[in-house]
Amino acid sequence: MSDTTAGPAAQPGHITGFGSRGYRTYVLMSLMLVYTLNFIDRSLIGVVGQPIMDSFGLSDAQWGLLNGPPFALFYALMGIPIAMWADRGNRVFIIGLCIIIWSIMTALCGLAAGFIWLLLFRVGVAIGEAGCTPPANSLITDYYPPKSRANALGIYSMGVTIGGVLAQLFGGTIASIKGPDMGNWLHSLGLGFMFDHLNWETVEGWRIAFVVIGTPGVLIAAMIWFTMKEPPRGHSDAPSLHIEKAGILEAFKEFGRKPTFWTLSLGAAFVAFVGYGLFAFQTPFLMRVHGVSLHDAAVKFGAPLSAVAAGGTFLGGYLSERLSHRFPAVSAWLPGVGLLIAVPAYSIAFLTSSLTVAIFFWVIAAVTHYAYLGAQYTVGTGIVSPRARATTISVLLFIVALIGNGIGPMFTGWMSTHFMVSSLASQGLADQFATFEPKFCGVNVDQLGADGPALCSAYAEGLRHSMVATVMIFIVAAAFYFLAARTFMRDRYDPAAPSGQG
């Protein structure tokens, strides 16, 4: 692992990229693995959401708050200084360090004694995860020549949806384990003495999931440090271009004057607004509306849907690369088309009473929804010089985090509570909301008294209508992608242009 700042001029990096083809593939797969781990740890809280809400007695509005502003604010605030460090320092070291931080914090979430502690540990996860994507994007653009970047960034972006799949599979399965069963398993391995102080009867499955899933990150960080090389900056761009490291003001000056950056950022932010809002309540939706168990909601439905979304991410990058010769701005407008298809598909999925019909249309929506991921990085890195790419992506992610992750889950949760209260008020039951205990719904509804069925029905229907309302924001997101497509070709980075005009 070395921080090289200049490469041999004889190497046609803009044609061949950095290193051998096999090594480039290894690096890309490793970075995708890192991004996958990033999203497993980030997404796990959504998979085990309903048990946590039941444990701490949280309303949908409170759950949306936990999933939204605290994580988003620190993710956004830390992203820019870490990206500035990545534009000047060793990107491989930065990625490894950040993996260790977010992995430890994920494991600590399983030890949270209450709502506040869980919130603080989630902030720690956010700080670590802020150092993943900007340096990784910068590395990929130095490993791959321009003609191959759309597909490479699309493959890297599959980590979002693959991480979603694995979070569902591992999270749903591990969270279904009873505390005593876990204790007995550890004793069978001869490790029981390490946990003799624990009363396994009181250990909830969601806590086990956080600890088990969070700890392997340290090993992956070591793998990155010892096997990945730091390429020369700008190696895969024009071979005669001298690459200097950009300061933050220079980077801001470069992308700030390009309309494509702002319309792309707002488009990606509003897509994330919907995506994070839906994901935070996906498992609770399946459990409340269709009555499935946590295990089935995650493993039988959540994981396949995430896998389909991964296919949509790959498809978006593949189509962008295949169509780019005929439609040069395809990376910018293709996501808008997909989002407009996703609106009716998601709406049908959430409103139907048939689980089979819901999953069918949910699959269509997931494919067209997640085709945007590779595009946001392809367009974002394509409009600035190599020396400013990490900072540019970090600012894009700052906007995405504040609007998408920061407001999306909170909006969905608030709307769910609003629709529930409105439904109860129409039935003369509004005063029951303050004392409502949702943990009894579907388990022991008699504990809620004579109004229990009405309360649980409003609890489910409020979330159903909130999910549909959230999806409508895709229309706004699509409009911004189409605006980005109008200026993308004019704003593309041109290494041959005079300084300050490329």
Coordinates of C-alpha atoms in Angstrom, one line a residue:
M1 CA 0.0 0.0 0.0
S2 CA 1.7 3.2 -1.2
D3 CA 0.6 6.7 -1.8
T4 CA 1.9 7.3 -5.3
T5 CA 1.3 10.8 -6.8
A6 CA 2.6 10.4 -10.3
G7 CA 2.9 7.5 -12.7
P8 CA 5.2 6.8 -15.6
A9 CA 4.2 8.9 -18.6
A10 CA 4.7 6.0 -20.9
Q11 CA 1.8 4.1 -19.5
P12 CA -1.4 4.8 -21.5
G13 CA -3.6 4.9 -18.4
H14 CA -6.5 6.5 -20.2
I15 CA -6.7 3.4 -22.4
T16 CA -5.6 0.6 -20.1
G17 CA -6.4 1.9 -16.6
F18 CA -4.1 1.2 -13.6
G19 CA -2.7 -2.3 -13.0
S20 CA -3.6 -5.5 -14.8
R21 CA -7.1 -6.3 -15.7
G22 CA -7.3 -9.1 -13.1
Y23 CA -6.0 -6.8 -10.3
R24 CA -8.4 -4.0 -11.3
T25 CA -11.3 -6.5 -11.1
Y26 CA -10.0 -7.6 -7.6
V27 CA -9.9 -4.0 -6.5
L28 CA -13.4 -3.3 -7.8
M29 CA -14.8 -6.4 -6.2
S30 CA -13.1 -5.5 -2.9
L31 CA -14.5 -2.0 -3.0
M32 CA -18.0 -3.4 -3.8
L33 CA -17.5 -5.7 -0.8
V34 CA -16.7 -2.7 1.4
Y35 CA -19.8 -0.8 0.1
T36 CA -21.8 -4.0 0.7
L37 CA -20.6 -4.1 4.3
N38 CA -21.3 -0.4 4.6
F39 CA -25.0 -1.0 3.7
I40 CA -25.4 -4.2 5.7
D41 CA -24.4 -2.3 8.8
R42 CA -26.4 0.8 7.8
S43 CA -29.5 -1.2 6.8
L44 CA -29.7 -3.7 9.7
I45 CA -31.6 -1.3 11.9
G46 CA -34.4 -1.2 9.4
V47 CA -34.6 -5.0 9.2
V48 CA -35.1 -5.3 13.0
G49 CA -37.1 -2.1 13.2
Q50 CA -40.3 -3.6 14.6
P51 CA -38.7 -5.5 17.5
I52 CA -36.7 -2.4 18.5
M53 CA -39.9 -0.3 18.3
D54 CA -41.6 -2.8 20.5
S55 CA -38.7 -3.0 23.0
F56 CA -38.5 0.8 23.5
G57 CA -42.1 1.6 22.9
L58 CA -41.5 3.9 19.9
S59 CA -44.1 5.4 17.6
D60 CA -43.6 5.5 13.9
A61 CA -42.7 9.2 14.2
Q62 CA -40.1 8.5 16.8
W63 CA -38.7 5.6 14.7
G64 CA -38.5 7.9 11.7
L65 CA -36.6 10.4 13.8
L66 CA -34.1 7.7 14.9
N67 CA -33.5 6.6 11.3
G68 CA -33.3 10.2 10.0
P69 CA -31.7 13.4 11.2
P70 CA -29.1 12.2 13.7
F71 CA -27.5 9.7 11.3
A72 CA -27.8 12.0 8.3
L73 CA -26.4 15.1 10.0
F74 CA -23.2 13.4 11.1
Y75 CA -22.8 11.4 7.9
A76 CA -23.1 14.6 6.0
L77 CA -20.9 16.8 8.2
M78 CA -18.1 14.2 8.4
G79 CA -18.2 13.3 4.7
I80 CA -16.7 16.5 3.4
P81 CA -13.6 16.7 5.7
I82 CA -12.9 13.0 5.1
A83 CA -13.3 13.5 1.4
M84 CA -10.9 16.5 1.5
W85 CA -8.4 14.2 3.3
A86 CA -9.0 11.6 0.5
D87 CA -8.2 14.1 -2.2
R88 CA -4.9 14.7 -0.5
G89 CA -4.0 11.6 1.5
N90 CA -3.9 7.8 1.2
R91 CA -7.4 6.7 0.2
V92 CA -6.8 3.0 0.9
F93 CA -5.8 3.8 4.5
I94 CA -8.8 6.1 5.0
I95 CA -11.3 3.4 3.8
G96 CA -9.8 0.8 6.1
L97 CA -9.9 3.1 9.2
C98 CA -13.5 4.0 8.5
I99 CA -14.5 0.4 8.2
I100 CA -13.2 -0.3 11.7
I101 CA -15.0 2.7 13.1
W102 CA -18.5 1.9 11.7
S103 CA -18.1 -1.9 12.4
I104 CA -17.4 -1.3 16.1
M105 CA -20.2 1.1 16.4
T106 CA -22.6 -1.3 14.7
A107 CA -21.7 -4.0 17.3
L108 CA -22.3 -1.5 20.1
C109 CA -25.8 -0.8 18.9
G110 CA -26.6 -4.3 20.2
L111 CA -25.6 -3.2 23.6
A112 CA -27.7 -0.1 23.7
A113 CA -29.5 0.2 27.1
G114 CA -32.1 2.6 25.7
F115 CA -33.2 4.9 22.9
I116 CA -30.6 7.6 23.6
W117 CA -27.7 5.1 23.6
L118 CA -28.9 3.5 20.4
L119 CA -29.1 7.0 18.8
L120 CA -25.5 7.8 19.9
F121 CA -24.1 4.5 18.5
R122 CA -25.9 5.1 15.2
V123 CA -24.2 8.5 15.1
G124 CA -20.9 6.6 15.4
V125 CA -21.9 4.3 12.5
A126 CA -22.6 7.4 10.4
I127 CA -19.2 9.0 11.1
G128 CA -17.4 5.8 10.0
E129 CA -19.6 5.2 6.9
A130 CA -19.0 8.8 5.7
G131 CA -15.5 7.8 4.7
C132 CA -16.5 5.0 2.3
T133 CA -17.9 6.3 -0.9
P134 CA -15.9 9.5 -1.7
P135 CA -12.4 7.9 -1.6
A136 CA -13.8 4.7 -3.2
N137 CA -15.2 6.6 -6.2
S138 CA -11.9 8.5 -6.5
L139 CA -10.0 5.2 -6.5
I140 CA -12.2 3.6 -9.2
T141 CA -11.8 6.6 -11.5
D142 CA -8.0 6.2 -11.2
Y143 CA -8.1 2.4 -11.8
Y144 CA -10.5 2.5 -14.8
P145 CA -10.3 4.6 -18.0
P146 CA -13.3 6.8 -18.9
K147 CA -14.8 4.3 -21.3
S148 CA -15.2 1.7 -18.5
R149 CA -16.1 3.9 -15.6
A150 CA -19.9 3.8 -16.0
N151 CA -20.0 0.0 -15.8
A152 CA -17.3 -0.1 -13.0
L153 CA -19.2 2.5 -10.9
G154 CA -22.4 0.6 -11.5
I155 CA -20.9 -2.6 -10.2
Y156 CA -19.5 -0.8 -7.2
S157 CA -22.9 0.7 -6.6
M158 CA -24.4 -2.8 -6.4
G159 CA -23.0 -2.8 -2.9
V160 CA -26.1 -0.8 -1.8
T161 CA -28.6 -3.4 -2.9
I162 CA -26.4 -6.5 -2.2
G163 CA -25.9 -5.1 1.3
G164 CA -29.6 -4.8 1.5
V165 CA -30.0 -8.5 0.6
L166 CA -27.4 -9.7 3.1
A167 CA -28.8 -7.4 5.8
Q168 CA -32.2 -9.0 5.3
L169 CA -30.8 -12.6 5.2
F170 CA -28.4 -12.3 8.1
G171 CA -30.5 -9.7 10.1
G172 CA -33.8 -11.6 9.8
T173 CA -32.2 -14.9 10.5
I174 CA -30.0 -13.9 13.5
A175 CA -32.7 -11.6 15.0
S176 CA -35.0 -14.6 15.1
I177 CA -32.6 -16.5 17.4
K178 CA -33.7 -16.7 21.0
G179 CA -31.2 -15.6 23.6
P180 CA -31.0 -19.0 25.3
D181 CA -30.4 -20.7 22.0
M182 CA -27.5 -18.4 21.3
G183 CA -26.1 -19.1 24.8
N184 CA -26.4 -22.8 24.3
W185 CA -24.7 -22.6 20.9
L186 CA -21.7 -20.6 22.4
H187 CA -21.4 -23.2 25.2
S188 CA -21.3 -26.0 22.6
L189 CA -18.3 -24.2 21.0
G190 CA -16.6 -23.9 24.3
L191 CA -17.0 -20.1 24.5
G192 CA -19.7 -20.0 27.1
F193 CA -17.3 -19.0 29.8
M194 CA -16.9 -15.6 28.1
F195 CA -20.5 -14.8 28.7
D196 CA -21.3 -16.3 32.0
H197 CA -22.4 -12.9 33.4
L198 CA -25.2 -12.7 30.8
N199 CA -28.8 -13.8 31.5
W200 CA -29.6 -15.1 28.0
E201 CA -33.3 -15.2 28.8
T202 CA -33.3 -11.3 28.6
V203 CA -31.1 -11.0 25.5
E204 CA -33.3 -10.1 22.5
G205 CA -32.6 -11.4 19.0
W206 CA -32.1 -7.9 17.5
R207 CA -29.2 -7.3 19.9
I208 CA -27.5 -10.5 18.8
A209 CA -27.9 -9.5 15.2
F210 CA -26.0 -6.2 15.7
V211 CA -23.1 -7.7 17.5
V212 CA -22.7 -10.7 15.2
I213 CA -22.9 -8.6 12.0
G214 CA -20.8 -5.7 13.2
T215 CA -17.7 -7.5 14.3
P216 CA -16.3 -9.0 10.9
G217 CA -15.5 -5.5 9.6
V218 CA -12.1 -5.4 11.3
L219 CA -11.0 -8.4 9.2
I220 CA -12.1 -6.7 6.0
A221 CA -10.3 -3.5 6.9
A222 CA -7.1 -5.5 7.3
M223 CA -7.6 -7.2 3.9
I224 CA -8.0 -3.7 2.3
W225 CA -4.9 -2.4 3.9
F226 CA -2.6 -5.3 3.0
T227 CA -3.8 -6.1 -0.6
M228 CA -4.9 -2.8 -2.2
K229 CA -2.6 -0.4 -3.9
E230 CA -3.0 3.4 -3.9
P231 CA -2.9 4.4 -7.7
P232 CA -1.4 7.7 -9.0
R233 CA -4.1 10.4 -9.1
G234 CA -5.5 10.9 -12.5
H235 CA -3.6 7.9 -13.9
S236 CA -6.5 6.8 -16.1
D237 CA -7.2 10.3 -17.5
A238 CA -5.3 12.1 -20.2
P239 CA -1.6 10.9 -19.9
S240 CA -0.2 14.4 -20.4
L241 CA -2.4 16.0 -17.7
H242 CA -0.5 17.0 -14.6
I243 CA -2.6 16.3 -11.5
E244 CA -2.4 18.5 -8.5
K245 CA -4.3 18.0 -5.3
A246 CA -7.3 20.4 -5.1
G247 CA -8.2 22.4 -2.0
I248 CA -11.7 22.6 -0.9
L249 CA -12.3 26.1 -2.3
E250 CA -10.9 25.0 -5.7
A251 CA -13.1 22.0 -5.7
F252 CA -16.2 24.0 -4.8
K253 CA -15.3 26.5 -7.5
E254 CA -15.0 23.7 -10.1
F255 CA -18.4 21.9 -9.5
G256 CA -20.3 24.8 -8.0
R257 CA -20.6 26.7 -11.3
K258 CA -22.0 23.7 -13.1
P259 CA -25.9 23.4 -13.1
T260 CA -25.6 19.6 -13.7
F261 CA -24.1 19.1 -10.3
W262 CA -27.0 20.8 -8.5
T263 CA -29.8 19.2 -10.5
L264 CA -28.1 15.8 -10.2
S265 CA -27.6 16.2 -6.4
L266 CA -31.3 17.2 -5.9
G267 CA -32.5 14.3 -8.1
A268 CA -30.4 11.8 -6.1
A269 CA -31.5 13.5 -2.8
F270 CA -35.2 13.1 -3.5
V271 CA -34.6 9.5 -4.7
A272 CA -32.9 8.8 -1.4
F273 CA -35.7 10.6 0.4
V274 CA -38.1 7.9 -0.9
G275 CA -35.6 5.0 -0.7
Y276 CA -34.7 5.6 3.0
G277 CA -38.2 6.3 3.9
L278 CA -39.5 3.1 2.4
F279 CA -36.7 0.9 3.7
A280 CA -37.0 2.1 7.3
F281 CA -40.6 0.8 7.3
Q282 CA -40.4 -2.1 4.8
T283 CA -40.3 -4.8 7.5
P284 CA -42.9 -3.2 9.7
F285 CA -45.1 -2.8 6.6
L286 CA -45.0 -6.5 5.8
M287 CA -45.5 -7.5 9.5
R288 CA -48.4 -5.1 10.1
V289 CA -50.3 -5.1 6.8
H290 CA -49.7 -8.7 5.7
G291 CA -49.1 -10.4 9.0
V292 CA -45.8 -12.1 8.2
S293 CA -43.2 -12.8 10.8
L294 CA -39.9 -10.9 11.2
H295 CA -38.0 -13.9 9.8
D296 CA -40.2 -14.2 6.7
A297 CA -40.5 -10.4 6.2
A298 CA -36.7 -10.3 6.0
V299 CA -35.6 -13.6 4.5
K300 CA -38.6 -14.5 2.2
F301 CA -39.5 -11.0 1.0
G302 CA -36.9 -8.4 2.0
A303 CA -33.9 -10.3 0.7
P304 CA -35.4 -11.2 -2.8
L305 CA -36.5 -7.6 -3.2
S306 CA -33.0 -6.3 -2.4
A307 CA -31.5 -8.8 -4.8
V308 CA -33.8 -7.5 -7.5
A309 CA -32.8 -4.0 -6.7
A310 CA -29.2 -5.0 -7.1
G311 CA -30.1 -6.2 -10.6
G312 CA -31.6 -2.8 -11.3
T313 CA -28.5 -1.1 -10.2
F314 CA -26.4 -3.2 -12.6
L315 CA -28.9 -2.8 -15.4
G316 CA -28.8 1.0 -15.0
G317 CA -25.0 1.0 -15.4
Y318 CA -25.1 -1.5 -18.2
L319 CA -27.7 0.3 -20.2
S320 CA -25.9 3.7 -19.7
E321 CA -22.7 2.2 -21.1
R322 CA -24.4 0.5 -24.0
L323 CA -26.5 3.5 -25.0
S324 CA -23.9 6.2 -24.4
H325 CA -22.7 6.2 -28.0
R326 CA -26.2 6.9 -29.3
F327 CA -27.4 9.0 -26.4
P328 CA -24.4 10.7 -24.7
A329 CA -26.5 12.1 -21.8
V330 CA -28.2 8.8 -21.1
S331 CA -26.6 8.5 -17.6
A332 CA -28.4 11.6 -16.6
W333 CA -31.9 11.0 -18.0
L334 CA -32.3 7.2 -17.7
P335 CA -32.9 7.4 -13.9
G336 CA -35.8 9.8 -14.5
V337 CA -37.5 7.3 -16.8
G338 CA -37.1 4.5 -14.2
L339 CA -38.5 6.6 -11.4
L340 CA -41.6 7.5 -13.3
I341 CA -42.2 3.7 -13.9
A342 CA -41.7 3.0 -10.2
V343 CA -44.4 5.4 -9.0
P344 CA -47.4 3.4 -10.1
A345 CA -45.7 0.1 -9.5
Y346 CA -44.9 0.9 -5.8
S347 CA -48.4 2.4 -5.3
I348 CA -50.1 -0.8 -6.4
A349 CA -47.8 -2.9 -4.3
F350 CA -48.6 -0.9 -1.2
L351 CA -52.4 -0.6 -1.7
T352 CA -53.3 -4.1 -2.8
S353 CA -54.5 -6.6 -0.1
S354 CA -52.9 -9.5 -1.9
L355 CA -49.3 -10.2 -0.8
T356 CA -48.6 -12.0 -4.1
V357 CA -49.7 -9.0 -6.2
A358 CA -47.8 -6.7 -3.8
I359 CA -44.5 -8.5 -4.3
F360 CA -45.0 -8.7 -8.1
F361 CA -45.3 -5.0 -8.5
W362 CA -42.7 -4.3 -5.8
V363 CA -40.2 -6.2 -7.9
I364 CA -40.9 -4.0 -10.9
A365 CA -40.6 -0.9 -8.8
A366 CA -37.3 -2.0 -7.2
V367 CA -35.7 -2.6 -10.6
T368 CA -36.6 0.7 -12.0
H369 CA -36.0 2.6 -8.8
Y370 CA -32.4 1.5 -8.2
A371 CA -31.2 2.0 -11.8
Y372 CA -30.2 5.5 -10.7
L373 CA -27.3 4.6 -8.3
G374 CA -24.5 4.1 -10.8
A375 CA -25.7 7.2 -12.8
Q376 CA -25.3 9.5 -9.9
Y377 CA -21.6 8.6 -9.5
T378 CA -20.9 8.5 -13.3
V379 CA -22.4 11.9 -13.8
G380 CA -20.9 13.3 -10.6
T381 CA -17.4 12.3 -11.4
G382 CA -17.7 13.1 -15.1
I383 CA -18.2 16.8 -14.6
V384 CA -15.0 17.6 -12.6
S385 CA -11.3 17.0 -12.9
P386 CA -9.6 14.0 -11.2
R387 CA -8.2 16.2 -8.4
A388 CA -11.7 17.2 -7.2
R389 CA -13.7 14.0 -7.6
A390 CA -13.7 12.8 -4.0
T391 CA -14.7 16.2 -2.7
T392 CA -17.4 16.6 -5.4
I393 CA -18.9 13.2 -4.5
S394 CA -18.8 14.0 -0.8
V395 CA -20.7 17.3 -1.3
L396 CA -23.2 15.4 -3.4
L397 CA -23.6 12.8 -0.6
F398 CA -23.9 15.7 1.9
I399 CA -27.0 16.9 0.0
V400 CA -28.3 13.4 -0.4
A401 CA -27.8 12.7 3.3
L402 CA -29.5 15.8 4.6
I403 CA -32.5 15.6 2.3
G404 CA -32.8 11.9 1.7
N405 CA -31.6 10.1 4.9
G406 CA -32.3 13.1 7.1
I407 CA -35.9 13.8 6.1
G408 CA -37.1 10.7 4.3
P409 CA -37.6 8.3 7.2
M410 CA -38.9 11.1 9.4
F411 CA -41.4 12.1 6.7
T412 CA -42.6 8.5 6.3
G413 CA -42.9 8.0 10.0
W414 CA -44.6 11.3 10.7
M415 CA -47.1 10.6 7.8
S416 CA -47.8 7.1 9.2
T417 CA -48.6 8.5 12.6
H418 CA -50.7 11.3 11.1
F419 CA -52.8 8.9 9.0
M420 CA -53.2 6.6 12.0
V421 CA -54.4 9.4 14.3
S422 CA -56.7 10.7 11.6
S423 CA -58.2 7.2 11.2
L424 CA -58.7 6.9 15.0
A425 CA -60.2 10.3 15.2
S426 CA -62.8 9.4 12.5
Q427 CA -63.8 6.5 14.8
G428 CA -63.8 8.5 17.9
L429 CA -60.7 6.8 19.3
A430 CA -58.1 9.6 19.1
D431 CA -57.6 9.5 22.9
Q432 CA -56.5 5.9 22.7
F433 CA -53.3 6.8 20.7
A434 CA -51.3 8.0 23.7
T435 CA -51.7 4.7 25.5
F436 CA -51.6 2.4 22.5
E437 CA -49.1 -0.5 22.8
P438 CA -48.4 -1.9 19.2
K439 CA -46.4 -4.9 20.5
F440 CA -49.8 -6.6 21.2
C441 CA -51.0 -6.3 17.6
G442 CA -51.0 -9.7 15.9
V443 CA -49.8 -11.4 19.1
N444 CA -52.3 -10.7 21.9
V445 CA -54.7 -8.1 20.6
D446 CA -57.0 -8.8 23.5
Q447 CA -54.6 -7.0 25.8
L448 CA -55.7 -3.8 24.0
G449 CA -59.3 -4.2 25.0
A450 CA -62.4 -3.9 22.9
D451 CA -60.9 -1.3 20.6
G452 CA -57.8 -3.4 19.9
P453 CA -58.8 -4.5 16.4
A454 CA -59.6 -0.9 15.4
L455 CA -56.3 0.3 16.9
C456 CA -54.2 -2.3 15.1
S457 CA -56.0 -1.7 11.8
A458 CA -55.3 2.0 12.0
Y459 CA -51.7 1.2 12.9
A460 CA -51.4 -0.8 9.7
E461 CA -53.4 1.4 7.4
G462 CA -51.6 4.5 8.5
L463 CA -48.3 3.0 7.3
R464 CA -49.8 1.8 4.1
H465 CA -51.0 5.3 3.1
S466 CA -47.7 6.8 4.3
M467 CA -45.7 4.6 2.0
V468 CA -47.8 5.7 -1.0
A469 CA -47.5 9.3 -0.1
T470 CA -43.7 8.9 0.1
V471 CA -43.4 7.4 -3.3
M472 CA -45.0 10.4 -5.0
I473 CA -41.7 12.3 -4.3
F474 CA -40.2 10.3 -7.1
I475 CA -42.0 12.6 -9.6
V476 CA -39.9 15.5 -8.2
A477 CA -36.7 13.5 -8.4
A478 CA -37.4 12.5 -12.0
A479 CA -37.8 16.1 -13.0
F480 CA -34.4 17.0 -11.6
Y481 CA -32.7 14.1 -13.5
F482 CA -34.2 15.4 -16.8
L483 CA -32.9 18.9 -16.0
A484 CA -29.5 17.4 -15.3
A485 CA -29.6 15.7 -18.7
R486 CA -30.1 19.0 -20.5
T487 CA -26.8 20.4 -19.2
F488 CA -24.6 17.3 -18.7
M489 CA -22.9 17.4 -22.1
R490 CA -22.0 21.1 -21.7
D491 CA -20.7 20.6 -18.2
R492 CA -18.6 17.4 -18.8
Y493 CA -15.0 17.7 -17.8
D494 CA -12.7 18.2 -20.8
P495 CA -9.0 17.9 -20.0
A496 CA -8.1 19.7 -23.2
A497 CA -10.1 22.8 -22.2
P498 CA -8.4 25.9 -20.9
S499 CA -7.8 26.0 -17.1
G500 CA -11.1 26.9 -15.3
Q501 CA -13.3 25.9 -18.2
G502 CA -13.0 22.1 -18.2

